[in-house]
Coordinates of C-alpha atoms (C1' of nucleotides) in Angstrom, one line a residue:
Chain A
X1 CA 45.7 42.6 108.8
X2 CA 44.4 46.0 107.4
X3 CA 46.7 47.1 104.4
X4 CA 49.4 49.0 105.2
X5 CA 48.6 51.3 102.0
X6 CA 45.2 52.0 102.7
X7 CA 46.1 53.0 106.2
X8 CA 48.7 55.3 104.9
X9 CA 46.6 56.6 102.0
X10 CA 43.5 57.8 103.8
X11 CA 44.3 57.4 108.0
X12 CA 41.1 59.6 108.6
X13 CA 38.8 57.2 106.5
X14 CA 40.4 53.9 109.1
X15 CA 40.4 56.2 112.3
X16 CA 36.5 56.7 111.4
X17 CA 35.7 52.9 110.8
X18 CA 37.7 51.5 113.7
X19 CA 36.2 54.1 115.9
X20 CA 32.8 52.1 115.5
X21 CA 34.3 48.9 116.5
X22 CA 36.6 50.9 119.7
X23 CA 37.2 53.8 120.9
X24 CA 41.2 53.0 121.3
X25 CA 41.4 52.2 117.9
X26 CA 42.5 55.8 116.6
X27 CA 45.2 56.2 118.9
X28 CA 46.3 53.3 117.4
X29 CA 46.2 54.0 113.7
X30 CA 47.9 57.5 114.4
X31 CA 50.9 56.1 115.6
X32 CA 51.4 53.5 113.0
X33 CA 51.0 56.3 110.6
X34 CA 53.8 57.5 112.1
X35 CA 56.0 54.6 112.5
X36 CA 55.4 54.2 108.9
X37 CA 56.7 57.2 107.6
X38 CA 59.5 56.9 109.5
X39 CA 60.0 53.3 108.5
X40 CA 59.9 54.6 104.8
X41 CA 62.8 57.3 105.6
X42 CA 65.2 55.3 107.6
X43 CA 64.5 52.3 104.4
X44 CA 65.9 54.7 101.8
X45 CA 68.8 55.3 104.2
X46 CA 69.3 51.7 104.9
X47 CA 69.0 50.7 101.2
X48 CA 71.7 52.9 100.4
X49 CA 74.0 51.9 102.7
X50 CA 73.6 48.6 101.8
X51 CA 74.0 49.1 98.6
X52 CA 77.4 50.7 99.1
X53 CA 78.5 48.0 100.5
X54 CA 77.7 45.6 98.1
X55 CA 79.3 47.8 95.5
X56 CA 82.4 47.9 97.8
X57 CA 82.5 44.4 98.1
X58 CA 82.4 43.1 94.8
X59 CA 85.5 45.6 93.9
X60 CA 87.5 43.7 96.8
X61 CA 86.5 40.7 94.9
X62 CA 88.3 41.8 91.9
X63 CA 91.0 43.0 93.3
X64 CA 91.7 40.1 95.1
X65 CA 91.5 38.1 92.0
X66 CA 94.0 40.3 90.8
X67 CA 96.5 39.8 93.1
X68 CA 96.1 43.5 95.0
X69 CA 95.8 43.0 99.0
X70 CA 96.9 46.1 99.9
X71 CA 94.2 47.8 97.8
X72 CA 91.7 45.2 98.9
X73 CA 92.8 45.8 102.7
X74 CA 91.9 49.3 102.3
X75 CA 88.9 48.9 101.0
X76 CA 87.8 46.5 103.3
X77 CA 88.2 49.1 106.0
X78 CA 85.8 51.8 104.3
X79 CA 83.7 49.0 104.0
X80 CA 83.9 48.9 107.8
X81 CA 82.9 52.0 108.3
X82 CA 79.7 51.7 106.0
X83 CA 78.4 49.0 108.0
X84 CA 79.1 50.3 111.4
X85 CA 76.3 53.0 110.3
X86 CA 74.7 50.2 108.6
X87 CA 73.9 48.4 112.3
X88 CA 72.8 51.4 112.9
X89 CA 70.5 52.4 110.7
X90 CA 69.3 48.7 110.5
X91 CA 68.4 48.8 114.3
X92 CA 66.5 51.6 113.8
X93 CA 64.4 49.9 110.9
X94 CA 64.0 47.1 112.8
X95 CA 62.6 48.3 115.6
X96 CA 60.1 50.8 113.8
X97 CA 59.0 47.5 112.1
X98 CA 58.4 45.7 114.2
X99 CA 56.3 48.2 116.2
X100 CA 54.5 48.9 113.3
X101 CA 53.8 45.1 112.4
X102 CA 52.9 44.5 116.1
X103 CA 50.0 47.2 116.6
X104 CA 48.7 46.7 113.0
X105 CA 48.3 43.0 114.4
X106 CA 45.7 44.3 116.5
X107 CA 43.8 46.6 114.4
X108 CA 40.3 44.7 113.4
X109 CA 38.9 44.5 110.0
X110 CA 37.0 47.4 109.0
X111 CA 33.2 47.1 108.3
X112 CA 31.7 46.7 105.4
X113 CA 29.6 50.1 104.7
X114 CA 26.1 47.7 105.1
X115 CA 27.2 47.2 108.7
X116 CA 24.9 49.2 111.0
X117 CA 26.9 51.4 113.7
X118 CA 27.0 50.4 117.4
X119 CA 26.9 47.9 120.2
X120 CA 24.2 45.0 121.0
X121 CA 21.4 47.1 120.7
X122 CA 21.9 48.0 116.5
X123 CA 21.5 44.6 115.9
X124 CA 19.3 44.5 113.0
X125 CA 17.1 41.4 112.1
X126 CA 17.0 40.7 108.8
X127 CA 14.7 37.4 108.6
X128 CA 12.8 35.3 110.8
X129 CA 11.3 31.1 109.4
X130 CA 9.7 29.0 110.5
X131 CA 6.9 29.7 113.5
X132 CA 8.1 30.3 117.4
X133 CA 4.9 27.9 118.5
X134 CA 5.1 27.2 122.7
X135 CA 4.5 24.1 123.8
X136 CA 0.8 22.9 125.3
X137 CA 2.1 21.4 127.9
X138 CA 4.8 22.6 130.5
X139 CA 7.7 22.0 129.0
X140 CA 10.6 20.4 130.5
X141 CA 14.2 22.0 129.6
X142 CA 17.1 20.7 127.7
X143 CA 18.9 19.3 131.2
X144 CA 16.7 17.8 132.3
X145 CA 15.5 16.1 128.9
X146 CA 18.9 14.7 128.3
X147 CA 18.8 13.4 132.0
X148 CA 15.4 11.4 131.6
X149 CA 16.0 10.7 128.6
X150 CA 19.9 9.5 129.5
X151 CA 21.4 11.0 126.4
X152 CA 24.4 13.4 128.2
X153 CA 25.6 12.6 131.8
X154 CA 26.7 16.1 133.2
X155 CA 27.9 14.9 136.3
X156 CA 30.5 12.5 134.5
X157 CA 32.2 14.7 132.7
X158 CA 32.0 17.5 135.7
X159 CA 34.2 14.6 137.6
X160 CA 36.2 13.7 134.7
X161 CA 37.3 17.2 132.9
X162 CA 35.4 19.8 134.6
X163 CA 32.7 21.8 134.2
X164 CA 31.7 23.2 130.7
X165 CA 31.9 19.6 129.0
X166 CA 29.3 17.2 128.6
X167 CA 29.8 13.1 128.1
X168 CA 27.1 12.0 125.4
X169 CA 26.0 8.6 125.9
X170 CA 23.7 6.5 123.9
X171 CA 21.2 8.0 121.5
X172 CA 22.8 11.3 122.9
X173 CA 26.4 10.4 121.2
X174 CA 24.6 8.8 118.7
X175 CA 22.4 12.1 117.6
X176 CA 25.6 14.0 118.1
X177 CA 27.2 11.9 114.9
X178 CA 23.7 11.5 112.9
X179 CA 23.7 15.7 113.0
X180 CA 27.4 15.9 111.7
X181 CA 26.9 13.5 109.4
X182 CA 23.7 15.1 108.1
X183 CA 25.3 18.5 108.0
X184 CA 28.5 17.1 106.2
X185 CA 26.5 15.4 103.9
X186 CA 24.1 18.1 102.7
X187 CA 27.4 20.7 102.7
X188 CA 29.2 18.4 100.0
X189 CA 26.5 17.3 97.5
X190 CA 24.1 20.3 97.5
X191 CA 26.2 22.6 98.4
X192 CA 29.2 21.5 96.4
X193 CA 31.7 21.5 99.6
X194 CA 35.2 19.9 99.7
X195 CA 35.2 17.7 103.3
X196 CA 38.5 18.5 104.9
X197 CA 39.5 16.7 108.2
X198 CA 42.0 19.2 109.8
X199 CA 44.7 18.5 112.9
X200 CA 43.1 19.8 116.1
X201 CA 46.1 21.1 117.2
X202 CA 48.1 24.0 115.8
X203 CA 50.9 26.0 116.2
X204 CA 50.7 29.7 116.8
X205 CA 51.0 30.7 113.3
X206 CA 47.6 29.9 112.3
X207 CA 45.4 31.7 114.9
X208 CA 47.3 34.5 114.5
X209 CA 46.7 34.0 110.4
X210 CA 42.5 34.1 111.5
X211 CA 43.0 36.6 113.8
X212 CA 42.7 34.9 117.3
X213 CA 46.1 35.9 118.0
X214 CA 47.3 38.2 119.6
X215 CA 44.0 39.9 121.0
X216 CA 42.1 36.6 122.3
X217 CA 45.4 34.5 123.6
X218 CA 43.6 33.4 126.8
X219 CA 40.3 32.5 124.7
X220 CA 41.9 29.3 123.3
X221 CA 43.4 26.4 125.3
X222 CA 47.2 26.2 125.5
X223 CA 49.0 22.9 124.7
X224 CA 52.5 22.3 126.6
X225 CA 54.4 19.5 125.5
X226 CA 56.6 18.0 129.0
X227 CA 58.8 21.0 130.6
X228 CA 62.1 19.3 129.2
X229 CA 61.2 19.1 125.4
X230 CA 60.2 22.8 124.7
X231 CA 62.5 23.8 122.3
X232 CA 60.9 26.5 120.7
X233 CA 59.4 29.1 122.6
X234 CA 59.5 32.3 119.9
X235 CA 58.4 35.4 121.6
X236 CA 57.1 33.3 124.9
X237 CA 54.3 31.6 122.9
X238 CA 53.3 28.0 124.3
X239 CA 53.9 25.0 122.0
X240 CA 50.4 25.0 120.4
X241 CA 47.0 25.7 120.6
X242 CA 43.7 23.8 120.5
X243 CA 41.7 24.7 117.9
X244 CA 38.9 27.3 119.0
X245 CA 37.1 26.8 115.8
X246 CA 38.0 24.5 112.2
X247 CA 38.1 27.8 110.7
X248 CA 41.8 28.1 112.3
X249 CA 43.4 25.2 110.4
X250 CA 41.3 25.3 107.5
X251 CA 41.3 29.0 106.5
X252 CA 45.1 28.5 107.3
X253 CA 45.2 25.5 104.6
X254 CA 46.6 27.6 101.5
X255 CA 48.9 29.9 104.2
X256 CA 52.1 31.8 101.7
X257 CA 49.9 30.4 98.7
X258 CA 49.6 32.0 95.2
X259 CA 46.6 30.4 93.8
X260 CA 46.4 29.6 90.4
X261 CA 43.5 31.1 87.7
X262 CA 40.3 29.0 87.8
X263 CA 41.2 27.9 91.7
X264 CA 38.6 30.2 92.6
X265 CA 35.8 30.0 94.7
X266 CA 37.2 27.2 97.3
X267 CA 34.9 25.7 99.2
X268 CA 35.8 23.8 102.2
X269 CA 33.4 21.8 105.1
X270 CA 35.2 20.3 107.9
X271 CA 33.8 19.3 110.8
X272 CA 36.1 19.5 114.3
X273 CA 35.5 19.6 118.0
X274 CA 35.8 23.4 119.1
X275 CA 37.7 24.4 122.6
X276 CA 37.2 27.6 124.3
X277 CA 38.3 28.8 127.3
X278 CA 34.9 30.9 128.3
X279 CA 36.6 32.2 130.7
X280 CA 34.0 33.4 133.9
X281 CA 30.9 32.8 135.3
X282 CA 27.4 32.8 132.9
X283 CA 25.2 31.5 135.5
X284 CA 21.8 30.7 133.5
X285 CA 24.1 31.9 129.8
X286 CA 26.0 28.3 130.8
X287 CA 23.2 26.0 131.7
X288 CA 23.7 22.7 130.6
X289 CA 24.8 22.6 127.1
X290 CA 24.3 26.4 126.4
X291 CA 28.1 27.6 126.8
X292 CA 30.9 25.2 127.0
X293 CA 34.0 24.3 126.5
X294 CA 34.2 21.5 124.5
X295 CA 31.7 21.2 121.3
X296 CA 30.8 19.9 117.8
X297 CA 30.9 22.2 114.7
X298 CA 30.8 21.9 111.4
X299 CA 32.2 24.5 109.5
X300 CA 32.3 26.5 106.1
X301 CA 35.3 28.2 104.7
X302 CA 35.3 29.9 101.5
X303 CA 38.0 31.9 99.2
X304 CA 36.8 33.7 96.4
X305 CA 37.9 36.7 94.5
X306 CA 37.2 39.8 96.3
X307 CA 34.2 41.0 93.8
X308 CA 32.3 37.6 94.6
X309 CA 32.3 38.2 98.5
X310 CA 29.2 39.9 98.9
X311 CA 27.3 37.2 97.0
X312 CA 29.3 34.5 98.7
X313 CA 28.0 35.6 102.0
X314 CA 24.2 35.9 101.3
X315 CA 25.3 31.9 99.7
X316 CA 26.9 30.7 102.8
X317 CA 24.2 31.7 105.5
X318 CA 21.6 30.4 102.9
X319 CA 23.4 27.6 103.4
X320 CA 23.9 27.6 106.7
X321 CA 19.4 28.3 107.2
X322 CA 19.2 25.2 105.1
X323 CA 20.1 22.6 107.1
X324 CA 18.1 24.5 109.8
X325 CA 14.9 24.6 108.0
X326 CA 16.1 20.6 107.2
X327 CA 15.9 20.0 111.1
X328 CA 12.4 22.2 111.1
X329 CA 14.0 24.5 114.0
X330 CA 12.6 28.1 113.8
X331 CA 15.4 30.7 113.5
X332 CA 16.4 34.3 112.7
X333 CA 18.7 35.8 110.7
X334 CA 20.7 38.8 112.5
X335 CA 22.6 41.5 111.5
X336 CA 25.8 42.0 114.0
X337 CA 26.2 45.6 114.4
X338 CA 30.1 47.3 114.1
X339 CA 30.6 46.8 117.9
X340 CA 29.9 43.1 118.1
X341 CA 31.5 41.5 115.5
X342 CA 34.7 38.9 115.3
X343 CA 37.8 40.9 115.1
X344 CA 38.5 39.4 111.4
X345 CA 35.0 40.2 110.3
X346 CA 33.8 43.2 107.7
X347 CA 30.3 41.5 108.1
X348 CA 28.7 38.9 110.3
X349 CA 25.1 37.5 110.6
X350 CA 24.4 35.6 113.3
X351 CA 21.4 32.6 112.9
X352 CA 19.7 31.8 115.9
X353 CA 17.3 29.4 116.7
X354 CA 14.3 29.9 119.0
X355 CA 13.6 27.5 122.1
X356 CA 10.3 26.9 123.1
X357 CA 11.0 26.3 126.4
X358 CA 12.6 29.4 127.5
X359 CA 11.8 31.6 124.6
X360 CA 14.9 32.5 124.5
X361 CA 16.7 32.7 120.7
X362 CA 20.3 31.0 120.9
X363 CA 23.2 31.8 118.7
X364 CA 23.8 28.7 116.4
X365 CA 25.9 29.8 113.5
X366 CA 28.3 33.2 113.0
X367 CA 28.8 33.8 108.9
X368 CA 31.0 36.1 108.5
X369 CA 33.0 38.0 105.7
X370 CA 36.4 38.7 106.3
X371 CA 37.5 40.4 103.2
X372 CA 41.3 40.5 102.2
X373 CA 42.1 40.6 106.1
X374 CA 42.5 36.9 107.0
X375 CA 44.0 36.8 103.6
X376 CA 46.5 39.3 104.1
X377 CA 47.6 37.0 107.7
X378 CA 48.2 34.2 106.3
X379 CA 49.3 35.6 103.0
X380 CA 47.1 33.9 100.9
X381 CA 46.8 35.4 96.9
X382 CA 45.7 34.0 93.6
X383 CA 46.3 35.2 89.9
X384 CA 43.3 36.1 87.4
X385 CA 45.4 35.3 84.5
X386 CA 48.5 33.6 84.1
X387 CA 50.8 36.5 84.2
X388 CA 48.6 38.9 86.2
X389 CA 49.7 39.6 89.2
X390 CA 48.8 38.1 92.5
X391 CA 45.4 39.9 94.6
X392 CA 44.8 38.4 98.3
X393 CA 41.6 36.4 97.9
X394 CA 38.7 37.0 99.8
X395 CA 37.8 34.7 103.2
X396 CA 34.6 33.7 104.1
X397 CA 33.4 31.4 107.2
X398 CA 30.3 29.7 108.4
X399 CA 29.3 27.4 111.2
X400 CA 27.3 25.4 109.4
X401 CA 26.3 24.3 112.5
X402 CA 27.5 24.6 115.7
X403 CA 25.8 21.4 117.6
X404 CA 25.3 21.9 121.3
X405 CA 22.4 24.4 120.9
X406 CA 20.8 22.5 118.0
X407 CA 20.6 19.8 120.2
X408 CA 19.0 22.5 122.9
X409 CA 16.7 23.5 120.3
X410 CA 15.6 19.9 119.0
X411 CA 15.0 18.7 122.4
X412 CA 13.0 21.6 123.7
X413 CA 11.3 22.0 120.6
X414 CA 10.0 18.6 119.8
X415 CA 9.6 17.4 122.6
X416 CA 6.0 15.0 123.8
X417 CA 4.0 15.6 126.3
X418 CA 5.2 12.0 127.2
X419 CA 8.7 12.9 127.8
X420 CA 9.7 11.5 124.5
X421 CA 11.2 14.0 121.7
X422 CA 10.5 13.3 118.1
X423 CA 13.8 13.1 115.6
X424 CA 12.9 15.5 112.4
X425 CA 13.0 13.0 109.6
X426 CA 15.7 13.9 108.0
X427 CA 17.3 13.0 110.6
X428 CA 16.2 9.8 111.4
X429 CA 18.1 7.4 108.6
X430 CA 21.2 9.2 110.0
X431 CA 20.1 7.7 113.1
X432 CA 19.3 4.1 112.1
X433 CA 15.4 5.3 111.7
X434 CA 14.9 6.2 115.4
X435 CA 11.9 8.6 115.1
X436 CA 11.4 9.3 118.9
X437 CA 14.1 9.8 122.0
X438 CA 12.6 7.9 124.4
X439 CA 13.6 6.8 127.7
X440 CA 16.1 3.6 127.0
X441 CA 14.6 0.4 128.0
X442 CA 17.7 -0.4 130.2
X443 CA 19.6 2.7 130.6
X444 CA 23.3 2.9 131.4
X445 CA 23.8 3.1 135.3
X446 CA 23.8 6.6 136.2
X447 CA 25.4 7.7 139.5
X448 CA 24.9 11.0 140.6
Chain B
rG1 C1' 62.7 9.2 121.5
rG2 C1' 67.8 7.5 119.1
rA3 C1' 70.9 7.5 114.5
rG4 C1' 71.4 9.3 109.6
rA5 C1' 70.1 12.2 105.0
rG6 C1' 67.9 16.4 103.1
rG7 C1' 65.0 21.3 102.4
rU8 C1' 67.3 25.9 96.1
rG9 C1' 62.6 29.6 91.4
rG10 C1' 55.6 26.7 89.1
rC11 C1' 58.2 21.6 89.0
rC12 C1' 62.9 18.7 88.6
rG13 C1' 67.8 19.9 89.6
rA14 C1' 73.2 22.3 89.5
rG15 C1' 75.7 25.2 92.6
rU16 C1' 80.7 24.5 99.3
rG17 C1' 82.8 32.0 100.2
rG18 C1' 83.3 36.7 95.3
rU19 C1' 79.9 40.6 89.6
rU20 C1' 74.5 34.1 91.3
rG21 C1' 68.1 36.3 91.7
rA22 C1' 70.7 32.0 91.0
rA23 C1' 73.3 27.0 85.4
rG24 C1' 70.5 23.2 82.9
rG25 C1' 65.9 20.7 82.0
rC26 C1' 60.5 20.5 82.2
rG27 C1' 56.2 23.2 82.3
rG28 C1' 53.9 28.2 81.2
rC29 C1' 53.5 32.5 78.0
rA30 C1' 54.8 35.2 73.3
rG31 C1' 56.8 34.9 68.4
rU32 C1' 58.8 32.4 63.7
rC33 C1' 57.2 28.4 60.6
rU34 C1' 52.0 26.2 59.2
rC35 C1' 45.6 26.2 56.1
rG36 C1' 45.7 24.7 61.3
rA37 C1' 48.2 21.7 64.9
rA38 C1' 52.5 19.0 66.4
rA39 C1' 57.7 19.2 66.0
rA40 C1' 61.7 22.6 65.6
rC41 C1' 63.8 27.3 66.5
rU42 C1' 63.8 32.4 69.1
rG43 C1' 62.5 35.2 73.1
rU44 C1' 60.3 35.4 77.8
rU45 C1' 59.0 33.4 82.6
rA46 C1' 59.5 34.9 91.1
rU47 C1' 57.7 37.6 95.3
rG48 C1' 57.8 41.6 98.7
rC49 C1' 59.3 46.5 100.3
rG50 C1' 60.9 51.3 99.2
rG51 C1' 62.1 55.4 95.8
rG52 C1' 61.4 57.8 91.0
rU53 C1' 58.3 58.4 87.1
rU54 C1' 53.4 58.3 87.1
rU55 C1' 49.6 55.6 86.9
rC56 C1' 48.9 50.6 86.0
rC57 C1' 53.7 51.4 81.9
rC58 C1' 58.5 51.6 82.8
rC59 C1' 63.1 52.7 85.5
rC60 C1' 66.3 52.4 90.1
rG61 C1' 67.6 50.4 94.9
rC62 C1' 67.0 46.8 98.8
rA63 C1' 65.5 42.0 100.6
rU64 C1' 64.4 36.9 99.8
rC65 C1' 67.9 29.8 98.0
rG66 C1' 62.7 26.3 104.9
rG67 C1' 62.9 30.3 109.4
rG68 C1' 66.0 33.0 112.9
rG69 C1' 70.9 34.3 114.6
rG70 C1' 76.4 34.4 113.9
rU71 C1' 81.4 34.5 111.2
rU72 C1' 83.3 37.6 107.0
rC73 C1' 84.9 43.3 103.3
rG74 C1' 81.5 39.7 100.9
rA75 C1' 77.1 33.8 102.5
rA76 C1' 72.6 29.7 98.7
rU77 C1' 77.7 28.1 100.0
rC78 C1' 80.9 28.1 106.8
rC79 C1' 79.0 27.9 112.3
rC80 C1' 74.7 27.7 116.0
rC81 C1' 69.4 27.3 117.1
rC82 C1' 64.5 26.2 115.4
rC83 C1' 60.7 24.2 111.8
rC84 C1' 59.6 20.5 108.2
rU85 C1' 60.5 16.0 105.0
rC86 C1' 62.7 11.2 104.1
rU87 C1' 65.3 6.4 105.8
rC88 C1' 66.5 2.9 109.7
rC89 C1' 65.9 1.6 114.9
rG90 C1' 62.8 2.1 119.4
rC91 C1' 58.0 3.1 121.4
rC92 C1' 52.8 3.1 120.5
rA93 C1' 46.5 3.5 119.1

RNA sequence: GGAGAGGUGGCCGAGUGGUUGAAGGCGGCAGUCUCGAAAACUGUUAUGCGGGUUUCCCCCGCAUCGGGGGUUCGAAUCCCCCCCUCUCCGCCA
């Protein structure tokens, strides 16, 4: 949520900003300038009705302790009349409201002034590790690695839930916990993280607090509870959502919270399986564990007071590189340009991490700043001093990492000419010291 | 899922239709006392929106007693719906 101030203070300095992250978004800011002004008018009216009234009816309160009806009776009928125009008036305010709430619910953050102007193509790199070495041999890719080596069974899961979700089996699910844990691990005692273990499910309060309502609805995966027991259904939402990301109950953790002096920074790690919709067809963007619908994150979230955001950024995706450069997978560091960031954001990197086999550089991690504007959703403030008053805090988040395309990388990346792929060591006591993925001696049966 | 109880300011807790934004206590802050501290005493102690003044100082209005709607001249207080918590029963990993 952009501040309603800000908008109404400079409109031209918003309608410029939002204009590099969509052309409709001017239209938009115009006519909740508008709805505001109005707002503030038909306020002052309202207020002073209502304020007649109460004046009104605190006199018929005397004089019925006094013992005067007939006096009281007539007042009560002026008192009629005032709120007659009161309904009104309040209509009115209402309505302008909650236009104006509405359509400022789907105004994005603004950028941050570092954040270079444009679509896909003003993405700037800011940083490329470790060395994007091709293999000597012909490679094989990341399907059909975790088929020989019988760590994820496609098929199952395409005849269980569908395609876009992937059963891990064996060393596979086992690799899957040894990178959570790992990540976890290194999050809370190097990095000082908090581990948080948030529901999966939500209502629709919270994605709308991050922002993934009401723009993205149809990205996240809607939860019905049986026809007969919906009882609530406020403005035709479903029940509840599955959580696209652990930023969405997390961030949402201190929602209508004043935090207290010293609370600052927060820093939270949680790891949660992600659902997302995806809707459409991605072809080779899909393959295999590339884009799906069902997948292991671990995730950052930091508040901190708005001057510490900058620094708290540069931290997090610091962070984030870490446990890449622990897992010895060669990545960039990318700048996401106005026109491609999350709708929360004022400034994103994305990591990626390079695959040998394809060449190809896949998205593994999305840090982003969101200023006051997460903050401002889920009304989330804290106090400098005791008696100072309370300032939305700043939200950050990071995937710190998003699994399926580590696993891509690892796979591709280390793997043997054998067939086998080595485990980085690191890795390996989180993995009861395996140090290679090799073809089980007796695999699971595998139908096909 | 069934039956019952309840949700009031930072916390505890009073308040069942009238000047209650809300008693009392605790905590916090400031002051008096003290060499200093404790104790005691005094004062103070919500948030949002709007208007004025004009800049962070104050003044005024409105709203807010889980959320929404209703009754009424007037609702923390009465009615309805929802959310949440607790107790017992049922079911269940």
């Amino acid at each position: 949520m952009l501040d309603r101030k800000k908008l109404r203070d400079d409109p031209e300095l918003v309608k410029a900003k939002l204009a590099t992250r969509g052309e409709e978004y001017p239209a938009v800011v115009d006519r909740i300038f508008e709805l505001d002004t109005e707002e503030r008018k038909t306020q002052v009216e309202l207020d002073d009705l209502r304020r007649e009234r109460k004046e009104l009816s605190k006199e018929i309160g005397k004089l019925m302790q006094a013992g005067d009806a007939a006096q009281a009776d007539e007042k009560k009928e002026s008192v009629k009349a005032v709120n007659e125009k009161t309904a009104a008036v309040e209509a009115r305010f209402n309505a302008l409201q909650d236009e104006r709430i509405s359509l400022l619910g789907t105004l994005p953050n603004l950028p941050d002034d570092s954040v270079p102007v444009g679509g896909e193509d003003a993405r700037q790199l800011i940083k490329e590790h470790g060395e994007q070495r091709s293999l000597a041999f012909k490679g094989k890719d990341h399907v059909e690695l975790a088929a020989s080596l019988n760590l994820v069974d496609f098929a199952a899961a395409g005849r269980i839930s569908g395609s876009g979700f992937q059963f891990y089996v064996g060393l596979g699910a086992e690799l899957q916990r040894a990178l959570i844990n790992l990540m976890l691990d290194v999050h809370i005692s190097e990095h000082g993280y908090r581990e948080m273990r948030p529901p999966f499910i939500v209502k629709p309060e919270a994605p709308y607090g991050t922002g993934q309502l009401p723009k993205f609805k149809e990205e996240m995966y809607h939860v019905f509870t049986p026809l007969e027991q919906v009882v609530h259904d406020p403005g035709g939402q479903p029940d509840y959502y599955l959580i696209p990301t652990a930023e969405v109950p997390v961030c949402n953790y201190y929602g209508g919270c004043i935090l207290p002096p010293d609370a600052l920074p927060v820093k939270l790690v949680a790891y949660t399986p992600c659902w997302r919709v995806e809707a459409g067809h991605y072809g080779h963007e899909a393959r295999g564990l590339r884009r799906v619908h069902e997948f292991d994150k671990v995730e950052l979230v930091v508040l901190c007071a708005p001057e510490e955001s900058d620094d708290a950024l540069e931290r997090m995706t610091g962070e984030a590189e870490h446990i890449l450069e622990l897992l010895e997978l060669p990545y960039r560091r990318v700048l996401l340009p106005t026109g491609d960031m999350t709708f929360a954001s004022a400034k994103t990197y994305d990591l990626d991490v390079y695959s040998a086999v394809s060449g190809e550089w896949l998205e593994v991690s999305s840090a982003s700043n969101t200023s006051d504007f997460q903050a401002r959703r889920a009304n989330i403030r804290f106090r400098r001093d005791a008696k100072a008053k309370p300032e939305f805090v700043h939200m950050l988040n990071a995937s710190g990492l998003a699994l399926p395309r580590i696993v891509i990388a690892l796979l591709e990346n280390n793997q043997l000419e054998d067939g086998s792929v080595a485990v980085p060591e690191p890795l390996q006591r989180y993995m009861r010291g395996v140090e290679r993925l090799a073809p089980p001696e007796n695999p699971l049966p595998f139908f096909d």
